[in-house]
């Protein structure tokens, strides 16, 4: 008979899990594997709340395996190291993002693109190589192969820096890959949430002009005065949208729900690029005529590899980029999920795990 989550491994662990598609989270006892020769065990300090966590707890993508402990924006301290570990020592400040394992042999892994490995193991709601389920960062400890652990720069705040481990790399990687970093070019950021507000900051650090395209007029002042965007478009304002047609070189689309792509594509200039990062539960409609007539490109991108994630953390540390966060206690998690569903967060919730996870 299969062992219970609490008994399958030797290290006791405690976190909060969703147990069904109501998405409500509650306390959950489980266990973590022994610290293997190449592993580090990490005491979790902070964990960001990504919209993917919300999609997952509510089974919006249809593949949630309950109970699910979400969380893939993890910052913590190394408490144990296996005997072959070279990158880290006990006491180091580290990060863990969306993936915790991959095959290390395929074409993607060989190119430092473990995030596209067909055997990639996600930080939660996935199966480890030993066949047991992975559980994420809304919990006290995690055990990870050191290859998938990031050095967390000293001058990045551990709470506000945590969201970079998913939101940060998810917007940084396509900007690099699709050549969206040429200073002076004009970037549109659709959706000003966790991913979107980091895209604004990283876009400005690359020297781009940045326009936010949002459904929330009340975010305008902060987008410009706090986050540094150059301009703000409310997508439901037809006059302003019309005036902005043909003005953007690139768009990063972070919208989490089904939405029309046609208005975004029309904002692009000739040869413009629209990169979709949001993962709505249903397909979007893609109008072909404006793509063909303007030689435009629509692409996608999934987080980033470990090497590039380290590069992104170092880039953010150098440019003083972190997330704007609302720090919450673990007990407030269900309220935070409710607000996230309404796009009511400035601009990422981060759980103060170490100070609020009591059994
Ligand atoms: P978030 O904080 O909730 O931000 C999403 C934003 O989308 C909202 O703040 C809102 O911005 C806008 N939005 C929400 N509903 C909308 C609607 N019905 N129509 C138009 N705009 C709407 O979410 P996030 O954490 O940034 O994640 C965004 C999406 O990216 C999610 O689907 C998530 O699963 C996905 N994701 C993908 C990757 C990847 O590797 N590709 C990685 C992480 C997350 P405004 O208020 O400004 O309109
Ligand atoms: Zn995420």
XYZ file of C-alpha atoms and ligand atoms in Angstrom:
408
model
C 0.000 0.000 0.000
C 1.262 3.509 -0.846
C 2.524 5.418 2.157
C 0.765 8.581 3.294
C 2.415 11.934 2.449
C 3.426 12.155 6.115
C 5.228 8.803 6.151
C 6.789 8.410 2.710
C 10.012 10.301 3.546
C 12.152 10.720 6.677
C 12.132 14.540 7.042
C 8.939 15.900 8.611
C 7.417 18.851 6.763
C 4.465 21.135 7.334
C 2.671 23.531 5.039
C -0.686 24.582 3.661
C -2.408 22.620 0.924
C -5.527 22.825 -1.204
C -7.412 19.571 -0.940
C -10.059 20.015 -3.651
C -11.077 22.391 -6.424
C -12.657 24.858 -3.998
C -9.019 25.983 -3.858
C -9.258 26.615 -0.107
C -5.937 26.015 1.615
C -5.532 24.539 5.094
C -2.723 23.076 7.239
C -1.107 19.895 5.888
C 1.495 17.535 7.344
C 3.733 15.726 4.887
C 7.412 14.771 4.525
C 10.498 15.510 2.446
C 13.162 13.101 1.202
C 16.460 12.698 3.084
C 19.131 15.181 1.995
C 20.792 13.220 -0.841
C 24.471 13.494 -1.764
C 23.752 16.235 -4.315
C 20.905 17.894 -2.389
C 20.492 20.851 -0.122
C 17.769 21.153 2.487
C 16.389 24.668 2.775
C 14.467 26.353 5.565
C 11.892 28.440 3.714
C 11.715 32.100 4.732
C 9.469 33.625 2.071
C 7.325 32.394 -0.787
C 5.587 34.508 -3.441
C 2.052 33.770 -4.627
C 1.991 33.390 -8.411
C -1.261 33.369 -10.357
C -0.231 29.868 -11.490
C -0.709 28.819 -7.845
C -4.284 30.067 -8.088
C -4.897 28.305 -11.435
C -3.536 25.143 -9.781
C -5.436 25.149 -6.500
C -8.687 25.632 -8.417
C -7.750 22.989 -10.997
C -8.306 25.509 -13.785
C -5.855 23.664 -16.057
C -7.395 20.284 -15.282
C -4.279 18.478 -14.015
C -4.090 19.302 -10.317
C -3.249 16.332 -8.077
C -4.714 17.065 -4.648
C -3.547 17.688 -2.035
C -1.422 20.414 -3.589
C 1.028 22.592 -1.655
C 1.679 25.463 -4.089
C 4.594 27.878 -4.156
C 7.476 28.275 -6.607
C 8.960 31.630 -5.613
C 10.961 30.382 -2.669
C 13.705 32.142 -0.712
C 15.339 30.417 2.212
C 18.471 29.410 4.067
C 20.467 26.234 3.530
C 20.318 24.041 6.638
C 21.887 20.791 5.350
C 24.086 19.841 2.404
C 24.801 16.446 0.857
C 28.405 15.291 0.683
C 28.809 16.113 -3.045
C 27.331 19.607 -2.854
C 29.745 22.219 -4.173
C 27.756 25.407 -4.789
C 26.354 25.927 -1.294
C 27.125 25.677 2.385
C 24.944 25.734 5.488
C 23.696 29.285 6.129
C 23.669 30.425 2.494
C 20.707 32.464 1.273
C 19.193 30.668 -1.726
C 16.229 30.623 -4.075
C 14.126 27.932 -5.730
C 11.865 28.658 -8.671
C 9.466 26.681 -10.815
C 11.535 23.549 -11.463
C 13.464 21.204 -9.189
C 14.720 18.492 -11.577
C 15.134 17.498 -15.222
C 16.858 14.688 -17.152
C 20.194 16.586 -17.552
C 20.818 14.759 -20.868
C 18.346 15.954 -23.503
C 18.937 18.716 -26.025
C 17.145 21.267 -23.839
C 19.092 20.357 -20.695
C 22.376 20.451 -22.626
C 21.568 24.037 -23.660
C 20.766 25.143 -20.088
C 17.075 25.111 -20.983
C 15.992 22.629 -18.317
C 12.632 24.427 -18.322
C 11.888 22.817 -21.703
C 13.091 19.307 -20.756
C 10.298 16.786 -21.414
C 11.109 15.216 -18.037
C 11.248 18.472 -16.080
C 9.984 18.105 -12.514
C 7.975 21.079 -11.308
C 8.403 22.373 -7.768
C 4.868 21.239 -6.965
C 2.059 19.200 -8.504
C 4.590 17.004 -10.273
C 6.342 13.657 -9.715
C 9.962 13.380 -8.567
C 12.234 10.767 -10.110
C 11.549 8.512 -7.103
C 7.847 8.523 -8.019
C 6.684 10.631 -5.075
C 4.797 13.881 -5.479
C 6.446 17.276 -5.226
C 5.146 19.880 -2.807
C 5.907 23.592 -3.072
C 6.982 26.508 -0.973
C 3.918 27.222 1.159
C 5.755 25.041 3.682
C 8.607 25.012 6.168
C 11.383 23.113 4.358
C 12.277 21.839 0.911
C 14.953 19.435 -0.376
C 16.364 20.199 -3.823
C 19.220 18.989 -6.037
C 21.763 21.820 -5.820
C 21.768 22.252 -9.609
C 18.244 23.695 -9.419
C 19.004 26.013 -6.494
C 19.881 29.662 -7.123
C 22.396 31.799 -5.302
C 20.314 34.656 -3.908
C 22.285 37.925 -4.190
C 23.013 39.607 -0.857
C 21.667 42.980 -1.859
C 18.297 41.620 -2.999
C 15.675 41.746 -0.239
C 14.628 38.140 0.497
C 10.905 38.970 0.680
C 10.529 41.389 -2.243
C 13.118 39.443 -4.233
C 11.268 36.122 -3.963
C 8.842 36.834 -6.865
C 11.771 37.210 -9.234
C 12.164 33.417 -9.090
C 9.073 33.009 -11.252
C 7.689 36.405 -12.277
C 11.172 37.828 -12.872
C 12.588 35.041 -15.020
C 9.301 34.596 -16.907
C 9.488 38.123 -18.294
C 13.303 38.369 -18.539
C 13.825 35.207 -20.597
C 11.590 36.103 -23.575
C 12.932 39.652 -23.634
C 16.417 38.201 -24.132
C 15.437 35.361 -26.474
C 13.144 37.360 -28.767
C 15.528 40.332 -28.940
C 13.345 42.763 -27.027
C 16.096 44.667 -25.253
C 17.182 47.301 -27.755
C 17.380 50.616 -25.872
C 14.886 53.205 -27.078
C 12.430 50.635 -28.475
C 8.873 50.700 -27.201
C 7.580 47.828 -25.033
C 3.916 47.288 -24.159
C 3.106 45.316 -21.013
C -0.424 43.896 -20.984
C -1.742 43.156 -17.476
C -0.217 44.944 -14.510
C 0.005 42.142 -11.967
C 2.902 40.084 -10.622
C 4.574 39.413 -13.965
C 3.546 42.715 -15.525
C 4.966 45.043 -12.899
C 8.329 43.242 -12.980
C 8.276 43.466 -16.798
C 7.895 47.245 -16.481
C 10.938 47.451 -14.194
C 13.113 45.121 -16.274
C 12.037 46.887 -19.465
C 13.113 50.231 -18.021
C 16.441 48.709 -16.907
C 17.049 47.649 -20.523
C 16.448 51.261 -21.605
C 13.070 50.683 -23.244
C 10.121 53.033 -23.386
C 7.311 51.205 -21.554
C 3.547 51.480 -21.949
C 1.223 49.526 -19.671
C -2.002 48.179 -21.198
C -4.436 47.507 -18.364
C -8.087 46.893 -17.551
C -7.702 48.813 -14.271
C -7.716 52.632 -14.628
C -6.899 52.942 -10.919
C -3.429 51.484 -11.505
C -2.363 54.365 -13.767
C -0.856 56.673 -11.200
C 1.307 53.992 -9.623
C 2.322 52.483 -12.934
C 3.836 55.781 -13.926
C 4.918 57.334 -10.654
C 6.038 54.287 -8.716
C 6.912 51.610 -11.245
C 8.435 53.945 -13.817
C 6.232 53.257 -16.871
C 6.210 56.009 -19.496
C 2.534 55.753 -20.344
C -0.650 53.879 -19.528
C -3.464 52.669 -21.751
C -6.808 51.474 -20.442
C -7.770 48.689 -22.817
C -11.482 49.548 -22.572
C -10.888 53.138 -23.768
C -11.407 52.931 -27.547
C -10.170 56.453 -28.314
C -6.849 55.976 -26.513
C -6.392 52.472 -27.927
C -7.011 53.815 -31.424
C -4.512 56.620 -30.963
C -1.880 54.055 -29.929
C -2.250 51.812 -32.998
C 1.074 51.095 -34.665
C 3.246 52.476 -31.857
C 4.787 49.469 -30.080
C 7.791 47.366 -31.077
C 7.108 44.586 -28.604
C 4.357 43.458 -26.228
C 4.624 41.151 -23.259
C 1.150 39.782 -22.550
C 0.790 38.607 -18.945
C -3.010 38.485 -18.795
C -4.211 35.479 -16.806
C -7.714 35.253 -18.308
C -9.196 34.793 -21.777
C -8.913 38.115 -23.623
C -8.869 39.356 -27.215
C -5.463 39.481 -28.917
C -6.607 41.615 -31.874
C -6.406 44.971 -30.014
C -2.893 44.128 -28.793
C -1.703 43.071 -32.244
C -3.028 46.336 -33.676
C -0.823 48.298 -31.285
C 2.290 46.710 -32.811
C 4.307 48.360 -35.571
C 5.511 46.529 -38.673
C 7.642 43.525 -37.554
C 6.324 43.877 -34.007
C 6.425 40.959 -31.571
C 3.711 39.864 -29.168
C 4.915 37.372 -26.577
C 2.168 35.676 -24.600
C 3.061 34.496 -21.112
C -0.312 34.260 -19.389
C -1.902 30.820 -19.240
C -5.701 31.230 -19.392
C -7.615 27.982 -19.077
C -9.095 28.259 -22.589
C -7.438 28.981 -25.985
C -7.265 32.533 -27.284
C -8.420 33.524 -30.744
C -5.561 34.506 -33.035
C -6.509 36.825 -35.934
C -4.218 36.060 -38.873
C -4.788 39.030 -41.208
C -3.078 41.660 -39.038
C -0.126 39.305 -38.512
C 0.321 38.681 -42.212
C -0.193 42.274 -43.261
C 2.249 43.642 -40.692
C 4.825 40.786 -40.704
C 4.159 40.444 -36.981
C 5.143 37.606 -34.718
C 3.259 35.942 -31.870
C 5.312 33.720 -29.557
C 5.319 32.171 -26.123
C 7.831 31.414 -23.394
C 7.934 29.286 -20.249
C 9.922 30.626 -17.255
C 13.662 30.113 -17.957
C 16.596 27.764 -17.381
C 18.663 27.725 -14.198
C 21.669 29.545 -15.694
C 19.477 32.322 -17.057
C 17.544 32.545 -13.789
C 20.840 33.187 -11.995
C 21.743 35.794 -14.628
C 18.351 37.474 -14.101
C 18.774 37.546 -10.283
C 22.224 39.111 -10.678
C 20.820 41.613 -13.214
C 18.023 42.594 -10.817
C 20.463 42.919 -7.913
C 22.682 45.172 -10.042
C 19.763 47.364 -11.140
C 18.004 47.475 -7.764
C 14.964 45.619 -9.092
C 12.657 43.728 -6.744
C 8.938 43.171 -6.660
C 6.432 45.518 -5.000
C 4.861 43.231 -2.452
C 2.160 42.818 0.143
C 3.676 40.631 2.848
C 1.100 38.324 4.427
C 0.883 35.635 7.077
C 0.224 32.037 6.084
C -3.173 32.237 7.800
C -4.199 34.999 5.365
C -3.560 32.863 2.302
C -7.210 32.286 1.357
C -7.964 36.008 1.534
C -4.909 36.665 -0.659
C -6.074 34.119 -3.257
C -9.507 35.757 -3.350
C -7.959 39.164 -3.930
C -5.535 37.812 -6.550
C -8.517 36.420 -8.485
C -9.841 40.002 -8.650
C -6.501 41.515 -9.781
C -6.452 43.281 -6.415
C -2.816 43.050 -5.340
C 0.063 45.529 -5.375
C 1.663 43.713 -7.069
C 2.625 40.372 -5.569
C 1.604 38.694 -2.339
C 4.544 37.136 -0.504
C 4.037 34.821 2.460
C 6.199 35.464 5.505
C 6.573 31.707 5.898
C 9.151 31.448 8.662
C 7.338 33.908 10.920
C 3.770 32.762 10.406
C 3.704 29.022 9.834
C 2.805 27.599 13.206
C 1.510 24.094 13.710
P -1.643 38.442 -11.786
O -0.763 39.034 -10.763
O -3.018 38.041 -11.409
O -1.694 39.466 -13.027
C -2.480 39.227 -14.156
C -3.055 40.555 -14.641
O -3.843 40.296 -15.800
C -4.001 41.242 -13.678
O -3.362 42.000 -12.702
C -4.812 42.115 -14.608
O -4.063 43.281 -14.906
C -4.873 41.298 -15.895
N -6.160 40.606 -16.029
C -6.733 39.737 -15.165
N -7.920 39.322 -15.629
C -8.099 39.930 -16.794
C -9.122 39.886 -17.795
N -10.242 39.141 -17.638
N -8.962 40.635 -18.923
C -7.873 41.393 -19.088
N -6.870 41.482 -18.168
C -6.983 40.762 -17.053
O -0.976 37.137 -12.422
P 0.583 36.793 -12.653
O 1.077 36.047 -11.477
O 1.270 37.992 -13.152
O 0.445 35.696 -13.817
C -0.134 36.067 -15.056
C -0.359 34.852 -15.918
O 0.911 34.315 -16.306
C -1.088 33.702 -15.225
O -1.958 33.082 -16.172
C 0.029 32.749 -14.833
O -0.389 31.424 -14.720
C 0.943 32.925 -16.024
N 2.352 32.567 -15.795
C 3.031 32.077 -16.849
C 4.374 31.771 -16.722
C 5.151 31.292 -17.900
O 6.201 30.704 -17.713
N 4.708 31.570 -19.105
C 4.996 31.937 -15.481
C 4.267 32.480 -14.432
C 2.939 32.801 -14.583
P -4.768 44.722 -15.066
O -5.507 44.950 -13.784
O -3.637 45.629 -15.275
O -5.669 44.592 -16.260
Zn 4.778 31.298 -11.254
